[in-house]
mmCIF file of C-alpha atoms in Angstrom:
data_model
loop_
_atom_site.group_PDB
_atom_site.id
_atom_site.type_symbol
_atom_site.label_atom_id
_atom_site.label_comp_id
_atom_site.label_asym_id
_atom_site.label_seq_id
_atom_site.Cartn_x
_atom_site.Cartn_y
_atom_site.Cartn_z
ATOM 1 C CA UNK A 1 25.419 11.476 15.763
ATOM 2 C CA UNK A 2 21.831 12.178 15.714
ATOM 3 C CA UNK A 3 19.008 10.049 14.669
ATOM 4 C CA UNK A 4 16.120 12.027 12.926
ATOM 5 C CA UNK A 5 13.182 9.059 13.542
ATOM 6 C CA UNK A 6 9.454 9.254 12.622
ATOM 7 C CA UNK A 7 6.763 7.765 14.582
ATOM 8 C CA UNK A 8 4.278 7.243 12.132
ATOM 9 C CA UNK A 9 0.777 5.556 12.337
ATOM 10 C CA UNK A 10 -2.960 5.828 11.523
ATOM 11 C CA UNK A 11 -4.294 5.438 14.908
ATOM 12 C CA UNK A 12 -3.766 8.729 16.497
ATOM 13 C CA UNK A 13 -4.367 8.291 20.139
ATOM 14 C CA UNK A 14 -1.704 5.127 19.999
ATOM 15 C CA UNK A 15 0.805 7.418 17.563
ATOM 16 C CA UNK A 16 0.530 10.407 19.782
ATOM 17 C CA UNK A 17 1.112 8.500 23.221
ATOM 18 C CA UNK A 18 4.128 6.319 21.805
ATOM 19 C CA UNK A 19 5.738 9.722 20.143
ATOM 20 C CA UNK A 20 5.779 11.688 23.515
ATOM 21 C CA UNK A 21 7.179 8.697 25.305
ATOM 22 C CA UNK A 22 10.053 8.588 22.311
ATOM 23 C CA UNK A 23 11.169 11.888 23.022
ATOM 24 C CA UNK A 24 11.034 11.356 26.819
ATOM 25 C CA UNK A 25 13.317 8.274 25.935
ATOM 26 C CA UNK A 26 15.482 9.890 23.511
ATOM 27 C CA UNK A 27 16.807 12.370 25.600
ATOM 28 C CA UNK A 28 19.269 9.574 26.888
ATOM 29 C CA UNK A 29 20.185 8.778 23.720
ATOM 30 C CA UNK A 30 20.594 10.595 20.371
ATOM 31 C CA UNK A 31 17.739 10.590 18.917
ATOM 32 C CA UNK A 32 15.498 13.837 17.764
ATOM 33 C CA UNK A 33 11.614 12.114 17.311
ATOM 34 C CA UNK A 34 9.519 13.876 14.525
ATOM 35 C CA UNK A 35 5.409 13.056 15.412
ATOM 36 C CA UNK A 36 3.789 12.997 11.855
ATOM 37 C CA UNK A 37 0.294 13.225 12.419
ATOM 38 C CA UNK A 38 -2.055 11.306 10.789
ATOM 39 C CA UNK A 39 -3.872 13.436 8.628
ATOM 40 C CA UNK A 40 -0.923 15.145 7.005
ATOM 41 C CA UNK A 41 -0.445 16.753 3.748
ATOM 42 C CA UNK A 42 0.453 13.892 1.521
ATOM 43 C CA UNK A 43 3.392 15.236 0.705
ATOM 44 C CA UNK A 44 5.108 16.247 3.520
ATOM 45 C CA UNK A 45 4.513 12.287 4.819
ATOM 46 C CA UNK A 46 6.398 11.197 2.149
ATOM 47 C CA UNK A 47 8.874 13.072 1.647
ATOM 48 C CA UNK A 48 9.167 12.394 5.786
ATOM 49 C CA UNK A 49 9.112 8.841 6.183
ATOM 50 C CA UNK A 50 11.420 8.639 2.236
ATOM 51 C CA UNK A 51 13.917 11.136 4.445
ATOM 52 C CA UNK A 52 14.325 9.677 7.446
ATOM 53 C CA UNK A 53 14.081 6.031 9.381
ATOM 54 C CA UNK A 54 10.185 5.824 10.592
ATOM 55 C CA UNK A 55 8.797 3.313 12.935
ATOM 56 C CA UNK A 56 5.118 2.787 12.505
ATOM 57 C CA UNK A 57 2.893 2.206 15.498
ATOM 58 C CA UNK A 58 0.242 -0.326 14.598
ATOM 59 C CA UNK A 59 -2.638 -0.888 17.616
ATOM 60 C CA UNK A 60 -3.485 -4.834 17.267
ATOM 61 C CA UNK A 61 -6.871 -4.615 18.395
ATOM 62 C CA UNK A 62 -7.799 -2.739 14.965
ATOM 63 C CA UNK A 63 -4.935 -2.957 12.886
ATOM 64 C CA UNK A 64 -6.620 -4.787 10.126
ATOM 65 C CA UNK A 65 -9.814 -2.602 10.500
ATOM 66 C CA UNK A 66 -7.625 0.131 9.770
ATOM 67 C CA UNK A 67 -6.161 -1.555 6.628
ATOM 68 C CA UNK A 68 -9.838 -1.969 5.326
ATOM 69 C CA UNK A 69 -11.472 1.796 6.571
ATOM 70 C CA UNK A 70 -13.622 3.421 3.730
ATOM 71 C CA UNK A 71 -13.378 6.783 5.491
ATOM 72 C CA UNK A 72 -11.227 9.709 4.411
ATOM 73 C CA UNK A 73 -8.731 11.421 6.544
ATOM 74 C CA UNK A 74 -10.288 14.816 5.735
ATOM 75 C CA UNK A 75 -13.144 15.917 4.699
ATOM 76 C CA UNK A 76 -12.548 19.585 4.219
ATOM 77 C CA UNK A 77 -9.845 20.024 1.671
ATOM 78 C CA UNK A 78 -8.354 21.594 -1.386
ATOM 79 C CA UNK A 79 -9.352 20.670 -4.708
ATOM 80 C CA UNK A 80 -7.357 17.650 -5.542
ATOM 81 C CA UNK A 81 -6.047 16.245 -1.982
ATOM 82 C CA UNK A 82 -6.262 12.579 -2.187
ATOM 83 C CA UNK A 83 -6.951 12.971 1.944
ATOM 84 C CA UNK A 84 -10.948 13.368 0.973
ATOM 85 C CA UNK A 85 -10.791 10.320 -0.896
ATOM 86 C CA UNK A 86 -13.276 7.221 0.164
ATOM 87 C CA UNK A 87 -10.610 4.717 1.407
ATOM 88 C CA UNK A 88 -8.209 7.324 2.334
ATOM 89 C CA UNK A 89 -7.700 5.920 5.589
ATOM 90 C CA UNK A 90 -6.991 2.749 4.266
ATOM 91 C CA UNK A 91 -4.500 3.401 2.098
ATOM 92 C CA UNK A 92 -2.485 5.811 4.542
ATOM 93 C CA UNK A 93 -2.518 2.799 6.978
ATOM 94 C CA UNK A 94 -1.054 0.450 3.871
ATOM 95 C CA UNK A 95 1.336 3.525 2.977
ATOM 96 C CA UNK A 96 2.919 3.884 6.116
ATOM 97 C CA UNK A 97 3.544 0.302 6.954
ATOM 98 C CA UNK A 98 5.471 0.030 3.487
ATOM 99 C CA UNK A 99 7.624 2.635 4.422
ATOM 100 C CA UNK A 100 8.346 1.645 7.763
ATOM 101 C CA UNK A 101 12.078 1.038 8.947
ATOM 102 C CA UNK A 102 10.116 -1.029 11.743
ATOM 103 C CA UNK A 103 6.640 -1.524 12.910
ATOM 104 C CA UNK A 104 5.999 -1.866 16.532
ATOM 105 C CA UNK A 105 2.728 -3.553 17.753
ATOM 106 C CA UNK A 106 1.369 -2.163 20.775
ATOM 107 C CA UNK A 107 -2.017 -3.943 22.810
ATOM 108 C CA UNK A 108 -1.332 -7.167 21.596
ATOM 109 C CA UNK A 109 -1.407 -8.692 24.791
ATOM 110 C CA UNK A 110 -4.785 -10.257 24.960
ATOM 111 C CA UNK A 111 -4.964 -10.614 21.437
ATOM 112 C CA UNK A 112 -5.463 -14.392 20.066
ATOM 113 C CA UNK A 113 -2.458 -15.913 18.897
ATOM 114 C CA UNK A 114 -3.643 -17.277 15.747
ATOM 115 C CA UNK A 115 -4.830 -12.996 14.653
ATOM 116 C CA UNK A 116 -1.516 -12.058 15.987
ATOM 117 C CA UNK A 117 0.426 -14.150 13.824
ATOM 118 C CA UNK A 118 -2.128 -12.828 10.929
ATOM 119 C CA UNK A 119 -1.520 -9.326 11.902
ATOM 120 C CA UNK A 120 2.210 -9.367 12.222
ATOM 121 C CA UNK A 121 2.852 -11.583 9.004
ATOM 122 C CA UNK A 122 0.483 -9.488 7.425
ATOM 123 C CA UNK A 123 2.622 -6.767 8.285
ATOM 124 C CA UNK A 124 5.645 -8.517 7.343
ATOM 125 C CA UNK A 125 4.427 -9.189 3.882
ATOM 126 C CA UNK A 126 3.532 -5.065 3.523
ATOM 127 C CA UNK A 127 7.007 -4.239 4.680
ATOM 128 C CA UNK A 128 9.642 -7.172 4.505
ATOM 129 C CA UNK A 129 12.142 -5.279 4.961
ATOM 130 C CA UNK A 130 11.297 -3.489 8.561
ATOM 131 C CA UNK A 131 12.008 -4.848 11.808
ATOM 132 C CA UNK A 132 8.543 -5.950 13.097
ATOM 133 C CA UNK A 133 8.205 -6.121 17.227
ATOM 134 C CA UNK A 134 5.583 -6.583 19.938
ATOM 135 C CA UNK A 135 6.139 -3.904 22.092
ATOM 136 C CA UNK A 136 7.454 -4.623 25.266
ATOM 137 C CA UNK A 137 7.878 -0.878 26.626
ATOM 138 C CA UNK A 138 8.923 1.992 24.259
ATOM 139 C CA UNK A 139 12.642 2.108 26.033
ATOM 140 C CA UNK A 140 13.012 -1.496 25.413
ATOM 141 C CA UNK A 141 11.745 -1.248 21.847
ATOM 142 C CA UNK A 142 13.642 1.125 20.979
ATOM 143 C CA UNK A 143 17.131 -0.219 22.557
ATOM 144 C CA UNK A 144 16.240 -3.430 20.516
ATOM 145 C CA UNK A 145 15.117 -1.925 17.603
ATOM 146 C CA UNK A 146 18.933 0.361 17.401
ATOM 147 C CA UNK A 147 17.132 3.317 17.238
ATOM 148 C CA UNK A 148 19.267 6.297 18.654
ATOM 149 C CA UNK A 149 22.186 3.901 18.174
ATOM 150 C CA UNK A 150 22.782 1.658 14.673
ATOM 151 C CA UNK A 151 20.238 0.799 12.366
ATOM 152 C CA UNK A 152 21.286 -0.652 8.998
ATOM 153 C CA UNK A 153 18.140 0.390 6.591
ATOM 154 C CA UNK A 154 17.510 0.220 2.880
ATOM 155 C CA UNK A 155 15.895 2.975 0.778
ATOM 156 C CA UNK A 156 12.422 3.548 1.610
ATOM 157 C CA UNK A 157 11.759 2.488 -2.254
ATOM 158 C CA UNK A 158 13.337 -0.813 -1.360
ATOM 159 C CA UNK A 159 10.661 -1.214 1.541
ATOM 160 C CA UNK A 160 7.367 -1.738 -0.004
ATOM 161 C CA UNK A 161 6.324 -5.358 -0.073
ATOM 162 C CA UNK A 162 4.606 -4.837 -3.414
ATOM 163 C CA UNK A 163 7.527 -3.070 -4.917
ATOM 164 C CA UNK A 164 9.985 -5.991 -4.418
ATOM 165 C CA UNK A 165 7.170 -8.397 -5.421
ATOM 166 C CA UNK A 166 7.204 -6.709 -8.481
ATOM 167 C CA UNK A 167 10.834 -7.326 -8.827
ATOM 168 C CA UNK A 168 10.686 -10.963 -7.790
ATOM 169 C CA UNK A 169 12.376 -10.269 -4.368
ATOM 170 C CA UNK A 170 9.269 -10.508 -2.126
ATOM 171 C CA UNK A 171 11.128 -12.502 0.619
ATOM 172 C CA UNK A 172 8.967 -11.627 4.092
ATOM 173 C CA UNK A 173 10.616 -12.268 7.055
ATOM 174 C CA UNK A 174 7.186 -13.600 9.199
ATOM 175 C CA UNK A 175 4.771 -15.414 7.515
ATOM 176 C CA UNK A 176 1.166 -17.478 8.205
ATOM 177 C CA UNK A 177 -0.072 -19.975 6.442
ATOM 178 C CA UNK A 178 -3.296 -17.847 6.134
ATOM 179 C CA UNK A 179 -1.634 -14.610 4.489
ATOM 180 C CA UNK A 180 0.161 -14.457 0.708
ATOM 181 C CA UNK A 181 1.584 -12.427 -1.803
ATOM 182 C CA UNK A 182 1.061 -12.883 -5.478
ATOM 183 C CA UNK A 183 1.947 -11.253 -8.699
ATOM 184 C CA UNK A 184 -0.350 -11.307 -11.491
ATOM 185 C CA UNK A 185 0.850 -10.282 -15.169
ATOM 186 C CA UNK A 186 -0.913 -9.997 -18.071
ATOM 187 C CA UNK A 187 -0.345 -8.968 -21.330
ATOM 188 C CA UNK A 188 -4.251 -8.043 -22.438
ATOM 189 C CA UNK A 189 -5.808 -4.873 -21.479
ATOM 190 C CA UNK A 190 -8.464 -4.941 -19.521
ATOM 191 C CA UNK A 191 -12.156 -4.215 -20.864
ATOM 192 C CA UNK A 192 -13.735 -1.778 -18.398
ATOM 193 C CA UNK A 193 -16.931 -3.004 -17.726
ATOM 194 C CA UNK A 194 -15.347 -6.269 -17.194
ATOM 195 C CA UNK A 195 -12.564 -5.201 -14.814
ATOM 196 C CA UNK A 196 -15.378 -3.376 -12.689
ATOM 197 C CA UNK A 197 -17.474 -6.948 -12.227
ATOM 198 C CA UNK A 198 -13.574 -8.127 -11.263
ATOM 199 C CA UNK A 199 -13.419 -5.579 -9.309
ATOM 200 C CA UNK A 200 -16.983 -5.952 -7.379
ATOM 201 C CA UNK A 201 -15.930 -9.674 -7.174
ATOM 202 C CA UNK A 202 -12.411 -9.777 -5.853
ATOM 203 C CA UNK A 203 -14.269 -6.740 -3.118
ATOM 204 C CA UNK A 204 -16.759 -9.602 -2.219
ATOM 205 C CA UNK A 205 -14.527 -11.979 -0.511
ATOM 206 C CA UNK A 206 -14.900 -14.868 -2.396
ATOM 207 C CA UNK A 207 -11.073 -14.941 -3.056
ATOM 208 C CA UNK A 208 -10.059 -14.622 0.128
ATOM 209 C CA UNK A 209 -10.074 -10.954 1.647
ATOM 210 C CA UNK A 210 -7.374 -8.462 -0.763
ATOM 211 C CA UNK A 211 -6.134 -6.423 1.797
ATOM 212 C CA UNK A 212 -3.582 -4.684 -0.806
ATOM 213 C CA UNK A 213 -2.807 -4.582 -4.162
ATOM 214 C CA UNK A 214 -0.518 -1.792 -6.343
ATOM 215 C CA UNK A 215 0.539 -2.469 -9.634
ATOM 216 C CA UNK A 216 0.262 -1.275 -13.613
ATOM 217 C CA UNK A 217 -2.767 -1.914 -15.246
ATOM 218 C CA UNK A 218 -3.410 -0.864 -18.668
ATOM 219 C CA UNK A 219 -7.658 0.047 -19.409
ATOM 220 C CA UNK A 220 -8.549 -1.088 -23.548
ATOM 221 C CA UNK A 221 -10.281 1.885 -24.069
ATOM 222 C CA UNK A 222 -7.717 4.142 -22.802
ATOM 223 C CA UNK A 223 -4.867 1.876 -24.466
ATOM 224 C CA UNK A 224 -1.895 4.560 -24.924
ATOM 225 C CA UNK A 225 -2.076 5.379 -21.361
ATOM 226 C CA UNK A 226 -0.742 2.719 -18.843
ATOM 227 C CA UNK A 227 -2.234 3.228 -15.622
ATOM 228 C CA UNK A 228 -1.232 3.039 -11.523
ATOM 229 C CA UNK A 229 -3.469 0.534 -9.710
ATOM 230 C CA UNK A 230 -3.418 0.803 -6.260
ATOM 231 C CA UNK A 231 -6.408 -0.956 -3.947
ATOM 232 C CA UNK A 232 -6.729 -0.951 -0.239
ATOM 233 C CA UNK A 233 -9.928 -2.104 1.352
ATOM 234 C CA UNK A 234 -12.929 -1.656 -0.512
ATOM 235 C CA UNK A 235 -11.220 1.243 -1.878
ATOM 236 C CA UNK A 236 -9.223 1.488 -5.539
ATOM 237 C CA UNK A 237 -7.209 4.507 -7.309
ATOM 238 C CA UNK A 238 -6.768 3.514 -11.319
ATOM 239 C CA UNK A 239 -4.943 7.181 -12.130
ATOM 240 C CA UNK A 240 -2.554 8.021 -15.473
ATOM 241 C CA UNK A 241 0.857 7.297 -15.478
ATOM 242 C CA UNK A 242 2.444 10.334 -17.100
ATOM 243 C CA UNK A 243 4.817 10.715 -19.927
ATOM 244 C CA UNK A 244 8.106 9.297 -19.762
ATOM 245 C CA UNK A 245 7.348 6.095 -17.963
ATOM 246 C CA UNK A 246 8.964 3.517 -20.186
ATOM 247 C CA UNK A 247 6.251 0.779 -19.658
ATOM 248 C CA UNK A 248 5.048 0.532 -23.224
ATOM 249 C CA UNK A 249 5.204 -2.860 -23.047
ATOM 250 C CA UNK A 250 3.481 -3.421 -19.752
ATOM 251 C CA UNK A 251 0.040 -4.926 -19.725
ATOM 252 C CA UNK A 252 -0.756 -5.873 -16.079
ATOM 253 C CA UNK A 253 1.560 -6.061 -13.278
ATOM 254 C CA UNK A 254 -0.079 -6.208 -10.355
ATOM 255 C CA UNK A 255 1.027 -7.155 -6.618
ATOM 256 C CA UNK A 256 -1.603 -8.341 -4.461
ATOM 257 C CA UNK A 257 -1.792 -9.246 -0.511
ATOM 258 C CA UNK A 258 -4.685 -10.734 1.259
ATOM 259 C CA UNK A 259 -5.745 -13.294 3.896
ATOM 260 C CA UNK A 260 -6.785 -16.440 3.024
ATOM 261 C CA UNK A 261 -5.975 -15.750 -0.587
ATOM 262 C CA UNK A 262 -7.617 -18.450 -3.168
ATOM 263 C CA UNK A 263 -4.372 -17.131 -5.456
ATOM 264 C CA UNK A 264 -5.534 -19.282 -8.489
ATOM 265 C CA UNK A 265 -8.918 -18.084 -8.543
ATOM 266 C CA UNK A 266 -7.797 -14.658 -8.166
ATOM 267 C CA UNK A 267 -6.156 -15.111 -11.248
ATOM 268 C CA UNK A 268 -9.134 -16.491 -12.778
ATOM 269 C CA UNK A 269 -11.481 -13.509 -11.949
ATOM 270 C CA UNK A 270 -9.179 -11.036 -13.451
ATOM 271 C CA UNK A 271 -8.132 -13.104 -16.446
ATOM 272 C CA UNK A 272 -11.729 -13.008 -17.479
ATOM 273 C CA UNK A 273 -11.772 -9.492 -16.977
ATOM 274 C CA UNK A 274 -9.231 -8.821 -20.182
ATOM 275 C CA UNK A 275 -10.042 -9.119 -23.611
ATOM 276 C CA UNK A 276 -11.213 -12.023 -25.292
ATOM 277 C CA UNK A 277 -9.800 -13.036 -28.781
ATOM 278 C CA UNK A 278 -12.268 -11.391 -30.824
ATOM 279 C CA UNK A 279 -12.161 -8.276 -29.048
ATOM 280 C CA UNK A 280 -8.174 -8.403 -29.078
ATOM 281 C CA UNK A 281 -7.974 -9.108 -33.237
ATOM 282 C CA UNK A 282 -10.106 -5.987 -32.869
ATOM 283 C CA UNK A 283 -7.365 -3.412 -32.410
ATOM 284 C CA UNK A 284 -7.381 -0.487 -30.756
ATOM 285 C CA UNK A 285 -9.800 2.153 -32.668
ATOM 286 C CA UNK A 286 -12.505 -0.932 -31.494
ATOM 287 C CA UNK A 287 -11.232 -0.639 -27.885
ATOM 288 C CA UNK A 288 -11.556 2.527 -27.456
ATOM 289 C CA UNK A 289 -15.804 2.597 -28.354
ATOM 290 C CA UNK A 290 -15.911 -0.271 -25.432
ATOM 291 C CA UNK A 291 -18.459 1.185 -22.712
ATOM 292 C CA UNK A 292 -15.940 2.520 -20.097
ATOM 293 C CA UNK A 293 -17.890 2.919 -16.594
ATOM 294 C CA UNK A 294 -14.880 4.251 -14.861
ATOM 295 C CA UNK A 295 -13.994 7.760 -13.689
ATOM 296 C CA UNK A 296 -13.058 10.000 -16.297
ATOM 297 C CA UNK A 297 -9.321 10.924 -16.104
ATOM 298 C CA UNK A 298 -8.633 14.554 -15.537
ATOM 299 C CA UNK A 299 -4.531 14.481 -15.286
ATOM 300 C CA UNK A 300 -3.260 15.580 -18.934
ATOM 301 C CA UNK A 301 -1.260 13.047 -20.098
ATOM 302 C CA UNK A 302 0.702 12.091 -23.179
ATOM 303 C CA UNK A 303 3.910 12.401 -25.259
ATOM 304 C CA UNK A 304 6.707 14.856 -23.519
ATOM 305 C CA UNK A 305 6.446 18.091 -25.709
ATOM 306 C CA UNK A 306 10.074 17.881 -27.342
ATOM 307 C CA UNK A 307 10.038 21.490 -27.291
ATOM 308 C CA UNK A 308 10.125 21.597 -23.178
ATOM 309 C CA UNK A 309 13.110 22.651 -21.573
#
């Protein structure tokens, strides 16, 4: 039987070189390689690495440079393709790592061992469910890996670090003292102008360095719409969850993953970011004349028209 596997990865000179060397390898075995470059349309990625096992080639001598890039993937695209977004980059790098059926580490060799340990529990904590490897040739790696052979994998939505976080299963298989997980809920909205001096805070390092964080936030001047958070780097996305969402009753529900993560004060910057109990006894109609300084949303959301097919 054929296996369909997807060498994914941000860095393309490392992605491209490790593909071609795949399919040179995977003619003795069955295995079909798919190269998804790095600068893809959005969707075709995921629906790619959601179809099909994908190993994700990380180069340790940037890895976590890439995990923190402000730049975009594209800058010439149509109107709405999140690949022109600041932090683009970023969040790819995050992306593909969560998806990964294993992550492969490639010029680690004269890396520290105290940032390789970082890197790969870092990794681990992103994906705990892939098979995470120091590459030792790509024959070898993939021999040990099963790939062309056996390879017992969950669904990709099973993957994502934050996702099973969110679910209270966050169980990485490498860890570091230096790198953590945490899940912070919260019931309040946030006030905007608040959440942005959270924001600018939390970017600052003083917390430790937030490499990652996805969750559901909810914004107290846009209270009927809950809201996707999803930070990597210096970058953040706070975008509409549409209609039919069933989290009426979520207030904040975020997963976050850093290095050197003060957890507790991390909780303390974004508790003060959420509504005192004045402004809460307020009500909503008050919430929503609360100075808002973040982008205007543009996606039209709201009750499902019961007269839709």
């Amino acid at each position: 039987m054929t296996t369909h596997l997807a060498v994914t990865g941000v860095c393309s000179a490392e992605r491209r070189r490790y593909a071609r060397l795949c399919v040179i390898a995977g003619r003795h075995r069955a295995l079909r390689v798919v190269d998804l470059a790095s600068d893809a349309d959005p969707a075709h990625v995921h629906a790619t690495v959601h179809g099909m096992p994908s190993l994700c080639v990380l180069d340790a001598r940037h890895a976590v440079d890439d995990l923190r890039d402000e730049a975009p993937l594209r800058r010439a695209v149509p109107h709405g393709d999140g690949r022109a977004d600041v932090g683009a980059r970023a969040r790819l790098a995050a992306q593909l790592i969560e998806a990964a059926s294993a992550v492969v580490i490639v010029n680690w060799e004269r890396m520290p061992t105290a940032d390789l340990s970082i890197l790969m529990a870092l990794a681990s904590h992103l994906a705990p469910t892939a098979r995470i490897r120091l590459s030792r040739g790509v024959a070898d790696d993939l021999s040990a890996l099963g790939f062309g052979t056996t390879l017992p994998l969950r669904d990709a939505g099973d993957r994502a670090g934050w996702t099973r976080a969110l679910n209270g299963e966050h169980d990485p298989f490498l860890t570091d003292r230096r790198v953590a997980t945490m899940r912070y809920e919260q019931l309040r909205p946030f006030h905007p102008g608040r959440l942005v001096l959270a924001l600018d805070l939390l970017d600052s390092g003083s917390c430790g360095l937030v490499v990652r964080s996805v969750g559901v936030c909810r914004l107290a001047s846009r209270p009927d719409v809950p809201a996707r958070w999803e930070q990597a780097g210096s970058a953040m996305w706070i975008d509409p969850i549409e209609a039919g969402h069933g989290l009426d009753d979520v207030g904040q529900d975020i997963a976050l993953t850093g290095i050197d993560l003060n957890t507790a004060a991390v909780r303390h910057v974004l508790d003060a970011a959420v509504l005192d109990d004045a402004e809460f006894s307020a009500g909503p109609a008050a919430w929503r004349r609360l100075p808002d300084p973040l982008p205007e949303w543009n996606v039209a959301v709201g009750s499902e028209d019961p007269t839709a097919d």
